[in-house]
Short mmCIF file of C-alpha atoms in Angstrom, two decimals:
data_model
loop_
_atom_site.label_atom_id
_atom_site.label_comp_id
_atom_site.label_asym_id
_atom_site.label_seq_id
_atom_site.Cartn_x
_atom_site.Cartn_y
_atom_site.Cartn_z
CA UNK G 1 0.00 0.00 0.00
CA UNK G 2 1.12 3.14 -0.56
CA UNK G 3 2.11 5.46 1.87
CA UNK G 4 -0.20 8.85 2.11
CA UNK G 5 2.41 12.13 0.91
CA UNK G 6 1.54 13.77 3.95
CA UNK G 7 3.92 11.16 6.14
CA UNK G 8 6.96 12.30 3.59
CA UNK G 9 6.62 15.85 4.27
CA UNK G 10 8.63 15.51 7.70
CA UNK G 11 11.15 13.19 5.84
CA UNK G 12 12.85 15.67 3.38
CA UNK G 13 14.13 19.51 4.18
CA UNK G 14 10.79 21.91 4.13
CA UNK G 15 10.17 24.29 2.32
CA UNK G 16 7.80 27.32 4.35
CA UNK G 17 6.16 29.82 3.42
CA UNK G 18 4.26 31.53 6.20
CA UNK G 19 1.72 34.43 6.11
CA UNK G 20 0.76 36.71 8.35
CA UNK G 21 1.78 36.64 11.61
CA UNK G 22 5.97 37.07 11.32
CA UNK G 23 6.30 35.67 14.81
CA UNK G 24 6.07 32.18 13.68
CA UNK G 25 8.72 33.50 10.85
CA UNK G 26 10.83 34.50 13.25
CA UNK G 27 10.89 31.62 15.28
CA UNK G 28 11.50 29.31 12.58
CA UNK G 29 14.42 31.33 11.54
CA UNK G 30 15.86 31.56 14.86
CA UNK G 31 15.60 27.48 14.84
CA UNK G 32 17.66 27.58 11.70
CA UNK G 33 15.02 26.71 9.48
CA UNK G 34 14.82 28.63 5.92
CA UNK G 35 11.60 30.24 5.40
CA UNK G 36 9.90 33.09 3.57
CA UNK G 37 7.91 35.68 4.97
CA UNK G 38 4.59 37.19 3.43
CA UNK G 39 3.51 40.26 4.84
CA UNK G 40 -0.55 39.46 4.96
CA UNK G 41 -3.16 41.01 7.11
CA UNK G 42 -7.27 40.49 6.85
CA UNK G 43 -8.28 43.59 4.34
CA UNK G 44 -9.42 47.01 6.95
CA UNK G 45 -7.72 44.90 9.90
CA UNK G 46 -10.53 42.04 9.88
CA UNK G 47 -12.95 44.58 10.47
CA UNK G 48 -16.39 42.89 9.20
CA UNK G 49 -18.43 46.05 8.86
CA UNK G 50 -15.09 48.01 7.06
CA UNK G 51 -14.40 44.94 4.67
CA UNK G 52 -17.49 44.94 3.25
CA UNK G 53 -17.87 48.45 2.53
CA UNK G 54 -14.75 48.50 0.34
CA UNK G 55 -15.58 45.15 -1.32
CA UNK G 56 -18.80 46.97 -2.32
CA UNK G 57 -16.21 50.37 -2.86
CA UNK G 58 -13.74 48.43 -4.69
CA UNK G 59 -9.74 49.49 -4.18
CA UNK R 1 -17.49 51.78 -8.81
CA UNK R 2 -16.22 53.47 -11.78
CA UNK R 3 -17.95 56.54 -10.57
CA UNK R 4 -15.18 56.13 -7.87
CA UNK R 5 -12.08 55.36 -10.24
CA UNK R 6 -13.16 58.06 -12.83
CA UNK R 7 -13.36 60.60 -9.91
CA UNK R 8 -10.00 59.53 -8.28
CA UNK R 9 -8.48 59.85 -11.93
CA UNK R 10 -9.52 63.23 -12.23
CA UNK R 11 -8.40 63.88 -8.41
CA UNK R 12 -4.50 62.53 -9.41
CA UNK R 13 -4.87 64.65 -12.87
CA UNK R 14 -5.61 67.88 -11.10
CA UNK R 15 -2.45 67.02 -8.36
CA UNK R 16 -0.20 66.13 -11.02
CA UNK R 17 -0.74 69.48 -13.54
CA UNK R 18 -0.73 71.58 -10.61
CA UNK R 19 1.89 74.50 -11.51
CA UNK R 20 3.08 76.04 -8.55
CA UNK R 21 4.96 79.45 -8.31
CA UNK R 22 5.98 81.52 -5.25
CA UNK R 23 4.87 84.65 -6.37
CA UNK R 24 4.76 87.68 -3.47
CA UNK R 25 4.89 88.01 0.53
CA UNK R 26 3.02 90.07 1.74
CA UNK R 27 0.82 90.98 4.94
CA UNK R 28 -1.38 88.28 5.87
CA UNK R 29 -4.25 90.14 6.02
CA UNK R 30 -3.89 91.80 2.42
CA UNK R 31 -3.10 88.20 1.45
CA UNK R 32 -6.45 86.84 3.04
CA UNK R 33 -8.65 90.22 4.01
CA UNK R 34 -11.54 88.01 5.94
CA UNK R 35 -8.55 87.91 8.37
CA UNK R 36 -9.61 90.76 11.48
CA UNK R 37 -7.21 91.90 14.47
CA UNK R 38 -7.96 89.58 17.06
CA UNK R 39 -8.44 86.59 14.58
CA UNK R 40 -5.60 83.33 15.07
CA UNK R 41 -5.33 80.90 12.96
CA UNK R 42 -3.57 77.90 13.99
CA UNK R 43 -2.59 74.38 12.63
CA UNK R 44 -4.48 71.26 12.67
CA UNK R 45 -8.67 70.89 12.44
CA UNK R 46 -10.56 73.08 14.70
CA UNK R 47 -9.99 73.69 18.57
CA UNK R 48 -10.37 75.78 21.72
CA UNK R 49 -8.51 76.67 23.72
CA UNK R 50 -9.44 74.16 26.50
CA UNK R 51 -8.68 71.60 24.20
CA UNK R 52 -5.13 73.16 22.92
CA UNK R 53 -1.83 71.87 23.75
CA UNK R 54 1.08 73.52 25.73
CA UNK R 55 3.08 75.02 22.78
CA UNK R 56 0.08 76.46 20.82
CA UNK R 57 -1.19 77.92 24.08
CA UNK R 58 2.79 79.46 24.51
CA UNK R 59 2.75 80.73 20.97
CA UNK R 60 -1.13 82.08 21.06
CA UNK R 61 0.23 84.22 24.05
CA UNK R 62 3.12 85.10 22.39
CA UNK R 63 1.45 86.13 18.90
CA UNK R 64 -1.13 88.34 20.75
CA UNK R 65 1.94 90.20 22.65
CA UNK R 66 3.16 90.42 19.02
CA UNK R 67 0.04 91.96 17.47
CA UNK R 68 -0.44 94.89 20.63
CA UNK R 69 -3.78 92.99 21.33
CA UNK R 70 -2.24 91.78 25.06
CA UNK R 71 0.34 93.80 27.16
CA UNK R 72 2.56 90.72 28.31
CA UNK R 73 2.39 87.01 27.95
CA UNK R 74 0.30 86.31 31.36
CA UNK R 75 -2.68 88.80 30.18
CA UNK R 76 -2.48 87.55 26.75
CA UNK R 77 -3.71 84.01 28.45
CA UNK R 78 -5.86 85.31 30.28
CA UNK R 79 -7.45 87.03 27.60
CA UNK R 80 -7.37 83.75 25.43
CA UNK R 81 -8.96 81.75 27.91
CA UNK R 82 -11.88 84.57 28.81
CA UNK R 83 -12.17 83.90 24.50
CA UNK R 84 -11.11 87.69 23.83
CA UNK R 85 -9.35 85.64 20.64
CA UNK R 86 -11.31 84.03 17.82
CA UNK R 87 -9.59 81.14 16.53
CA UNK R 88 -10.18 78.86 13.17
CA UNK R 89 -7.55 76.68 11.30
CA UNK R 90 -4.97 78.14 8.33
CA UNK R 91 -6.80 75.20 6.03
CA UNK R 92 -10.42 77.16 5.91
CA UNK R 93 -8.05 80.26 4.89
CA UNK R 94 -6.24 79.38 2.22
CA UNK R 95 -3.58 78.98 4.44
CA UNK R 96 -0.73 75.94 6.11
CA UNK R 97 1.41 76.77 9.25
CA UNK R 98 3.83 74.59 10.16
CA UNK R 99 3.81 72.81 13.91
CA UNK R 100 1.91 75.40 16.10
CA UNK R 101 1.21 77.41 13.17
CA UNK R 102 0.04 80.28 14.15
CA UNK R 103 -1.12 83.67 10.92
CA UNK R 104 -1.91 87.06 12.07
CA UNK R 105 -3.17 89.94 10.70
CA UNK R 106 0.35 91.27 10.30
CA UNK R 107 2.74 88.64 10.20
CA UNK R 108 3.92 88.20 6.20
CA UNK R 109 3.25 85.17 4.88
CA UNK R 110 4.54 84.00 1.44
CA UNK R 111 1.86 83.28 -1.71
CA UNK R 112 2.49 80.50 -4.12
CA UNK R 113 0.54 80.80 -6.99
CA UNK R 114 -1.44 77.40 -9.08
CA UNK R 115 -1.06 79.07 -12.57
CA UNK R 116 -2.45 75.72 -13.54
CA UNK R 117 -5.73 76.42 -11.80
CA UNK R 118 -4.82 80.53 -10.57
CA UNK R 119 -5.79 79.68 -6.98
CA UNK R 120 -3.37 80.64 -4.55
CA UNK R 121 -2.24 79.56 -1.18
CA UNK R 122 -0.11 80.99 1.88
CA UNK R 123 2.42 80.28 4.16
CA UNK R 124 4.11 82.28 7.14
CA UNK R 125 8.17 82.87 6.71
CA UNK R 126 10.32 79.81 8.43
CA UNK R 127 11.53 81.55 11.68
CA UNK R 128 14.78 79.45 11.55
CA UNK R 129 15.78 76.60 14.37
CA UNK R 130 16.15 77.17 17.69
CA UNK R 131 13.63 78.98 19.95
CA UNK R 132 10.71 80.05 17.64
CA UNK R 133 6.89 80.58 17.94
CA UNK R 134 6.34 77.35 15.80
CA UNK R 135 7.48 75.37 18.75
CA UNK R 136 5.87 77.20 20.65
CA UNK R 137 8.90 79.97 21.85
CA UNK R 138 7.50 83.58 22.62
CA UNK R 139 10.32 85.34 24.53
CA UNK R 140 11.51 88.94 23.52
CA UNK R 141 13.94 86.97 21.18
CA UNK R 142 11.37 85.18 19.16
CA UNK R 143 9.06 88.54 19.02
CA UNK R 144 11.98 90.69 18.22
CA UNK R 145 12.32 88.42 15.03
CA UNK R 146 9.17 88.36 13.78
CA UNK R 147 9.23 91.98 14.19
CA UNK R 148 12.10 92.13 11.71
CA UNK R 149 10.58 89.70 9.70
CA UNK R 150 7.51 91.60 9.54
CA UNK R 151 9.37 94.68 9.11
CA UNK R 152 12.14 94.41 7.21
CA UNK R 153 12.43 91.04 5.73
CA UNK R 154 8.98 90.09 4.50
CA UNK R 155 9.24 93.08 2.54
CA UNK R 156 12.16 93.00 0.89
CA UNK R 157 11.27 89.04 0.05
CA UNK R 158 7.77 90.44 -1.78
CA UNK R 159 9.54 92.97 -3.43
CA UNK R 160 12.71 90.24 -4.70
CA UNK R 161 9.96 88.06 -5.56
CA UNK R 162 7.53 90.31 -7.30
CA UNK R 163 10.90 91.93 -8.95
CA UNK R 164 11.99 88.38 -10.16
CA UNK R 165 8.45 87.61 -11.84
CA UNK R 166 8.03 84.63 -8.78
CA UNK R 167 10.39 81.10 -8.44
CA UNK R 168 9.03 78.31 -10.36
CA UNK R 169 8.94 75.66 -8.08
CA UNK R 170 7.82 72.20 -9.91
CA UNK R 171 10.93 72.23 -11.23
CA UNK R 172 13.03 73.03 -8.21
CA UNK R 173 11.87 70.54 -6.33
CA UNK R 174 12.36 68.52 -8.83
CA UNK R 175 15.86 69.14 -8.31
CA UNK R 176 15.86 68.73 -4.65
CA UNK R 177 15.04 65.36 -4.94
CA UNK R 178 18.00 64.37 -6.87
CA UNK R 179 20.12 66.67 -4.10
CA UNK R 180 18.58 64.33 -0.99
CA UNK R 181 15.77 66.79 -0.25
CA UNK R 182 12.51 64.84 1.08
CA UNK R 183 10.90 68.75 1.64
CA UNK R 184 9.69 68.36 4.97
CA UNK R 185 12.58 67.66 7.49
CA UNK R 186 15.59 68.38 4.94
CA UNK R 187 15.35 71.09 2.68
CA UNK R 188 18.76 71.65 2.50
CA UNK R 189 18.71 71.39 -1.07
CA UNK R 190 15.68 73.51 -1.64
CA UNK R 191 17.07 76.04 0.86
CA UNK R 192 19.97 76.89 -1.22
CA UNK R 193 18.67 76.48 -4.40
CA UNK R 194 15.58 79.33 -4.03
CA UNK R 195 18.79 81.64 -2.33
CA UNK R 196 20.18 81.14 -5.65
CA UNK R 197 17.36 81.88 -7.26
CA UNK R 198 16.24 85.27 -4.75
CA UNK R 199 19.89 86.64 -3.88
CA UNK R 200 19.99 88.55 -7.07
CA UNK R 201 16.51 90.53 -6.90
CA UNK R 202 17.25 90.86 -2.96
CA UNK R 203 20.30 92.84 -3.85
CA UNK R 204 18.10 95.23 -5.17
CA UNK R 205 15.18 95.43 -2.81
CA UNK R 206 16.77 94.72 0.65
CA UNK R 207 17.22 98.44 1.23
CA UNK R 208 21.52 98.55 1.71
CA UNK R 209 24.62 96.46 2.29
CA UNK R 210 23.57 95.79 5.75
CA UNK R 211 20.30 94.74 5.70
CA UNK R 212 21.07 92.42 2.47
CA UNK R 213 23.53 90.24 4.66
CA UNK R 214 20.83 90.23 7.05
CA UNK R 215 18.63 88.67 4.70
CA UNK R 216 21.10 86.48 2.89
CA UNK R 217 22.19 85.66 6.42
CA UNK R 218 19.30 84.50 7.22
CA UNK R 219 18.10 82.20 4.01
CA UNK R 220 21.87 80.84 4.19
CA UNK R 221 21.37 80.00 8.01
CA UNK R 222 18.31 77.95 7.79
CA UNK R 223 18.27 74.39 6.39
CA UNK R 224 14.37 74.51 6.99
CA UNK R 225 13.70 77.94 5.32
CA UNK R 226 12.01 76.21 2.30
CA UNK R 227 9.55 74.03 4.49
CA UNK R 228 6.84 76.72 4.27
CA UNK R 229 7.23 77.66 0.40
CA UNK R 230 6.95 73.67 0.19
CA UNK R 231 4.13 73.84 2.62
CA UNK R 232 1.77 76.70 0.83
CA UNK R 233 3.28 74.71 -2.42
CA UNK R 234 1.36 71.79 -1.26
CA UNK R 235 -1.86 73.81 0.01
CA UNK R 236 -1.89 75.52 -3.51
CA UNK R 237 -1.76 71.44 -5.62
CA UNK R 238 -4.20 70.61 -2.83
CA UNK R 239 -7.38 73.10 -3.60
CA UNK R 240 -7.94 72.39 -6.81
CA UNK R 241 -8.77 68.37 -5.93
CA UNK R 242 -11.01 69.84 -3.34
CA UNK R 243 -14.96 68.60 -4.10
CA UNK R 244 -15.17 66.23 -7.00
CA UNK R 245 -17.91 64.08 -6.21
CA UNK R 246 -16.71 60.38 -5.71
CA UNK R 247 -13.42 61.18 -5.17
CA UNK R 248 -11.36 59.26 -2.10
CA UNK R 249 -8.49 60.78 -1.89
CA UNK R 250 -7.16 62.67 0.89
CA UNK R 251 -7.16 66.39 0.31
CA UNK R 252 -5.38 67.51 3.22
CA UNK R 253 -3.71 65.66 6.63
CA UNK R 254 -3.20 68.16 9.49
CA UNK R 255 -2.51 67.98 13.16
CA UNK R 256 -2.79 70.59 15.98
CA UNK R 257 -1.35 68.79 19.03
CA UNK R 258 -4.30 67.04 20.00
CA UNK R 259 -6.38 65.97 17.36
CA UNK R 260 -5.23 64.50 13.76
CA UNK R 261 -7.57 65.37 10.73
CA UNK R 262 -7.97 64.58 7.51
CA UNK R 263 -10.20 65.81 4.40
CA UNK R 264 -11.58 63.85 1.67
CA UNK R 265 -12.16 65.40 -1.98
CA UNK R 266 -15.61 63.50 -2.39
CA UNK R 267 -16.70 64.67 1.36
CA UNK R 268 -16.18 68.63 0.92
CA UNK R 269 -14.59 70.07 3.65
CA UNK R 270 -15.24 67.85 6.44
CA UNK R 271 -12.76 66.95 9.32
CA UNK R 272 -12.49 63.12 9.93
CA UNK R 273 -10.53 63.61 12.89
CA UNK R 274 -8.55 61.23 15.93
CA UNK R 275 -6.36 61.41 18.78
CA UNK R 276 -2.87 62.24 17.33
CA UNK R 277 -0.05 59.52 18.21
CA UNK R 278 3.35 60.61 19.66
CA UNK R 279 6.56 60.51 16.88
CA UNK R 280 8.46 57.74 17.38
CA UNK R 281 12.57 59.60 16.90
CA UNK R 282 15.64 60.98 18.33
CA UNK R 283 16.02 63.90 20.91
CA UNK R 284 18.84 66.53 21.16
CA UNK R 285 21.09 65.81 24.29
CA UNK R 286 19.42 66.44 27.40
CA UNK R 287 15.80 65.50 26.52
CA UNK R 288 13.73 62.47 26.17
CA UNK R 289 10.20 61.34 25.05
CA UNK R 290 8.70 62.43 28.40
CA UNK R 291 9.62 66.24 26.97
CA UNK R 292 7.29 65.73 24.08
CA UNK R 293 4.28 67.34 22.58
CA UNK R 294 2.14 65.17 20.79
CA UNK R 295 2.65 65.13 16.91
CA UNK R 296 1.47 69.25 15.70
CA UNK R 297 0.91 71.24 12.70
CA UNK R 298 -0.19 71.71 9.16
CA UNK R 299 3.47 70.37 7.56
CA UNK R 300 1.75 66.78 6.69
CA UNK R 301 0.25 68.84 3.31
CA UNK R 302 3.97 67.66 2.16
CA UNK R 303 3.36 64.11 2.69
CA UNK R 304 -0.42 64.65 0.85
CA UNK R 305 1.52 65.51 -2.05
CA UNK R 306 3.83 62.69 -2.31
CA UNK R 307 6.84 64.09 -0.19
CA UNK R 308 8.12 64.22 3.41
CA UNK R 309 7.92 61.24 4.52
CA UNK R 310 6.59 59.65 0.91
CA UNK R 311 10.05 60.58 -0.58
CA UNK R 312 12.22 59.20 2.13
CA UNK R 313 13.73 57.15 -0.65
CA UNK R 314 15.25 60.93 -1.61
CA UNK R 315 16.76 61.38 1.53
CA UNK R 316 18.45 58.73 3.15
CA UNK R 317 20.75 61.30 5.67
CA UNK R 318 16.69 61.30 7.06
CA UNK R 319 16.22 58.39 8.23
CA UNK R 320 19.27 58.65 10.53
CA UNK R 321 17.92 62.00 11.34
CA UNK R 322 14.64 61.08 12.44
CA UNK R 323 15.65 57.84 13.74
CA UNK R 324 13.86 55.42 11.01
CA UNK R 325 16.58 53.12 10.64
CA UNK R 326 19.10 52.43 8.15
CA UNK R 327 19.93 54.78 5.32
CA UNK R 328 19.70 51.77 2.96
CA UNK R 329 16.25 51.25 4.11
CA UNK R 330 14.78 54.44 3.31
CA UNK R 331 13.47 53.47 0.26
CA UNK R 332 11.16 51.14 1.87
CA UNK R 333 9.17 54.01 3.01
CA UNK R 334 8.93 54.76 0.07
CA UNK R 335 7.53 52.07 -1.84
CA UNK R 336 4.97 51.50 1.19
CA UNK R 337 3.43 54.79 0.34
CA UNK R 338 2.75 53.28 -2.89
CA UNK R 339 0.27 50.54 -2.07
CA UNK R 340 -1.97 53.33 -0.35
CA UNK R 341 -1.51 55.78 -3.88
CA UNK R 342 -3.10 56.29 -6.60
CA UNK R 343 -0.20 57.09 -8.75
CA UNK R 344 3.84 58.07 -9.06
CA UNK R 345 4.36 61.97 -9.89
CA UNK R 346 6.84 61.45 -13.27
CA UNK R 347 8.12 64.76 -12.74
CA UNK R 348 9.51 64.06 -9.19
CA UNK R 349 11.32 61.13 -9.24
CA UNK R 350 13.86 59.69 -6.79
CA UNK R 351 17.28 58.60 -8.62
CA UNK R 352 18.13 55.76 -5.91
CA UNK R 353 14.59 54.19 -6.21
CA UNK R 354 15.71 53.81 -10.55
CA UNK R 355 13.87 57.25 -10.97
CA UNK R 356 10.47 55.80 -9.08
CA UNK R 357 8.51 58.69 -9.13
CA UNK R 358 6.71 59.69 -5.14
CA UNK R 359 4.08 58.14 -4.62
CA UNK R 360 1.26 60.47 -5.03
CA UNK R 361 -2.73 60.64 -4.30
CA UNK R 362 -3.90 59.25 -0.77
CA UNK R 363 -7.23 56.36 -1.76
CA UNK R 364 -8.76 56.46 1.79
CA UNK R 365 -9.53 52.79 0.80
CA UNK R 366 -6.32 51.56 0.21
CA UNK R 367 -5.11 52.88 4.05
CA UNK R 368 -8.13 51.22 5.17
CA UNK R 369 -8.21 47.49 3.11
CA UNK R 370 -3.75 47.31 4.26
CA UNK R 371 -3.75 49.19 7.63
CA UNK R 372 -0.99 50.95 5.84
CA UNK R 373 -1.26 54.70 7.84
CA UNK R 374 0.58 57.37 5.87
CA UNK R 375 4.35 57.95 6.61
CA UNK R 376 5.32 61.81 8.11
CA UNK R 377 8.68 63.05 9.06
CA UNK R 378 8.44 65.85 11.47
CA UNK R 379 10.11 68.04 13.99
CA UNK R 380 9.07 67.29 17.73
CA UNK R 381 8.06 70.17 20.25
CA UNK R 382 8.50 70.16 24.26
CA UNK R 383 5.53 70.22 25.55
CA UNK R 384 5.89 73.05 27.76
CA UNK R 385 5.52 76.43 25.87
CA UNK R 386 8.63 78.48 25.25
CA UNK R 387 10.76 75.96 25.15
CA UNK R 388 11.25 74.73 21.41
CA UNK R 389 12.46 71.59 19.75
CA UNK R 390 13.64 68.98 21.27
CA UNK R 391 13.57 66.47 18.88
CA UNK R 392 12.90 64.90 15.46
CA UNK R 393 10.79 61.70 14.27
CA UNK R 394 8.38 59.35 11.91
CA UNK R 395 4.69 59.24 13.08
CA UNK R 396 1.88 57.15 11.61
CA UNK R 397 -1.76 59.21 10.88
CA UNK R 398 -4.25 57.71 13.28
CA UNK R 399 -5.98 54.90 11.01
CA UNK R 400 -9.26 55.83 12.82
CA UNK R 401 -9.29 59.09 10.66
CA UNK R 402 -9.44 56.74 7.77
CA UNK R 403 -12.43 54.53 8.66
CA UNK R 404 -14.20 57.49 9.82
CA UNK R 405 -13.46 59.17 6.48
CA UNK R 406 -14.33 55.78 4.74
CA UNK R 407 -17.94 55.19 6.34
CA UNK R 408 -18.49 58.93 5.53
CA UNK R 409 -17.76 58.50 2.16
CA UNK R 410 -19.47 55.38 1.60
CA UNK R 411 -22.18 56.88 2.55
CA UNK R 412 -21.82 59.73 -0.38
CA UNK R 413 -21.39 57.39 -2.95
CA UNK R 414 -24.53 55.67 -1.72
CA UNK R 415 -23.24 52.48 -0.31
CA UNK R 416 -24.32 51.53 3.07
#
């Protein structure tokens, strides 16, 4: 049987990419793990009431 | 909406084909004659003052010493606080003041002209560094100079300037920005460069030998003397984008020391206004942040336009300056701008950043959707009047000015 991909992912080196919050980034790096960083936040801060507004605005 | 995109195109048009000249100083009230004795404008949206902070209190007492309307600096307060004083902001004048602000019926102030558009806007005369009203100073020194300047200097300057048919400035700030000029907390470049331009007409009109060093004196001692032509530079772009229905983008930013406001081209002249936030920088030896006035004054017009703290990229000596880091990582500022702009100017451009021009045309939606708050460079008062500056730094605009801009402006466009 073969085995699921998920179970190889620890196996070989990673390769991370995390968004958002750069804490986890950070701590990776400090760990000596190579990762990239994207800069991501919720549009208007996660604001419900702001976000829709400029969806119906469009930016 | 395309009603939105077609309006904000138009808004970014009008900023870009603005054609600014500094054309005359002159009185402030010939320059803006609904301006009475015993009228103070001041920098920032409206306030009282209950609500004002310590250096625009020190430099309200000082300016009404100045104008003969108080006999010393205690009755002056006094007067102030039993409302003897009607006060309003420079912006519903025509007019910018940078940190405390303050225009009077006799100070000069200097008038650059829009010959794109033939409005015209107006800024007081850059008292130099040190201990000056705009950080709130009002001791005989500080009054005895803008006596002179009144007197002597503001003259001669109208006459030079009148004399020389006005200083283009589009162009010379153009040129600043390939000298390391960011026009709001170096203007080292743009300093020197409008001396150049004025010494020759001031050799005519300064009235002798003497009084020309004075004034050459002066202009040559002041790495800050171009802030205000930059300032009224950017009120006079500004005004013209003022009104067009549907139209998001930020028309003015100004602070007074206790509240931060903004203006929105498709809201009219409204205030969206917040708590201002305390520059983040470095202090001259012997003070610290516990000296400091919250962020103050009218200045931020330069970062509305696309400079100050927009063009950072231009001047990476100001970063070290005002504490932001790493000269190599000025141009970071710079390219953050851009994802809350509408548009680069192409006739400013910044050589380090491959000839990027500033970002240029504040979308109140874009601050909102990234949380991205506009950049500003600025000078940093004590907070006790009299005193001065103390420091210099990078502050954010509150992003609550934003979302209260945005839900106003939602609602203008119809979308609830």
């Amino acid at each position: 049987m073969q085995q699921p991909a998920i179970n190889k992912l620890l196996e070989e080196p990673l390769k991370i990419i995390n968004i958002g919050l750069e804490r986890f980034a950070r701590e990776l790096d400090r760990q000596g793990v190579e990762v990239v960083h994207v800069d991501w936040a919720p549009p208007a801060g996660g604001d419900p009431k702001l976000a829709d507004l400029l969806a119906k605005l469009g930016s | 909406m395309q009603r939105i995109e077609d309006a904000n195109r138009e808004a970014l048009q009008r900023m870009l084909c603005g054609d600014p000249v500094l054309v005359d100083a002159l009185p402030a009230g010939e320059a803006i004659p609904e301006l009475k004795q015993g009228m103070i404008l001041h920098a920032g949206p409206p306030i009282g003052w209950d609500r004002m902070c310590g250096p625009i209190r020190g430099a309200v007492a000082g300016i009404a010493v100045f104008e003969g309307w108080a006999p010393d600096l205690r009755a002056a307060a006094d007067m102030a606080a039993d409302g003897a004083f009607e006060f309003h902001p420079n912006h519903h004048f025509d007019a910018v003041g940078p940190m405390t602000g303050l225009t009077t019926v006799s100070q000069p102030v200097m008038a650059v002209e829009n010959r794109a558009f033939g409005n015209r806007a107006y800024c007081t005369i850059n008292e130099g560094l040190g201990k000056v009203m705009r950080f709130g100073g009002n001791d005989d020194e500080v009054l005895g100079r803008l006596r002179w300047l009144r007197d002597e200097f503001g003259p001669a300057l109208g006459a030079a300037l009148r004399s020389a048919g006005g200083v283009e400035l589009k162009s010379l700030v153009a040129r600043g920005l390939t000298m390391g000029d960011e026009m709001h907390q170096r203007n080292v470049a743009c300093s020197g460069l409008t001396l150049r331009a004025l010494a020759p007409a001031l050799a005519a009109t300064a009235g002798g030998n003497a009084a020309l060093s004075k004034a050459l004196a002066f202009i040559g001692g002041n790495d800050q003397f171009f802030l205000n032509i930059a300032m009224a530079m950017g009120k006079a772009i500004m005004d013209p984008v003022r009104g067009i229905d549907g139209s998001s983008v930020v028309t003015a930013m100004s602070r007074n020391g206790t509240d931060f406001g903004i203006r929105i081209s498709g809201t009219g002249d409204c205030w969206f206004t917040a708590p201002v936030e305390m520059p983040q920088g470095l202090y001259f030896p012997g003070f610290t942040e516990a000296d400091a006035n919250p962020d103050m004054g009218d200045s931020t017009i330069v970062e509305t336009i696309g400079l100050g703290g927009f063009a950072m990229g231009a001047a990476p000596a100001v970063a070290g300056f005002v504490g932001a880091g790493a000269a190599s990582e000025a141009g970071n500022f710079t390219r953050s701008m851009s994802e809350i702009t509408l548009g680069e100017n192409p006739e400013w451009t910044i050589p380090a950043l491959d000839y990027m021009g500033v970002p240029t045309g504040i979308d109140i939606r874009l601050v909102v959707e990234t949380g991205l708050a506009p950049t500003i460079n600025t000078g940093i008062a004590h907070k006790q009047p009299g005193v001065g500056q103390v420091g210099a730094g990078v502050v954010r605009a509150p992003l609550a000015c934003f979302e209260k801009a945005l839900l106003a402006f939602a609602e203008s466009v119809g979308v609830s």
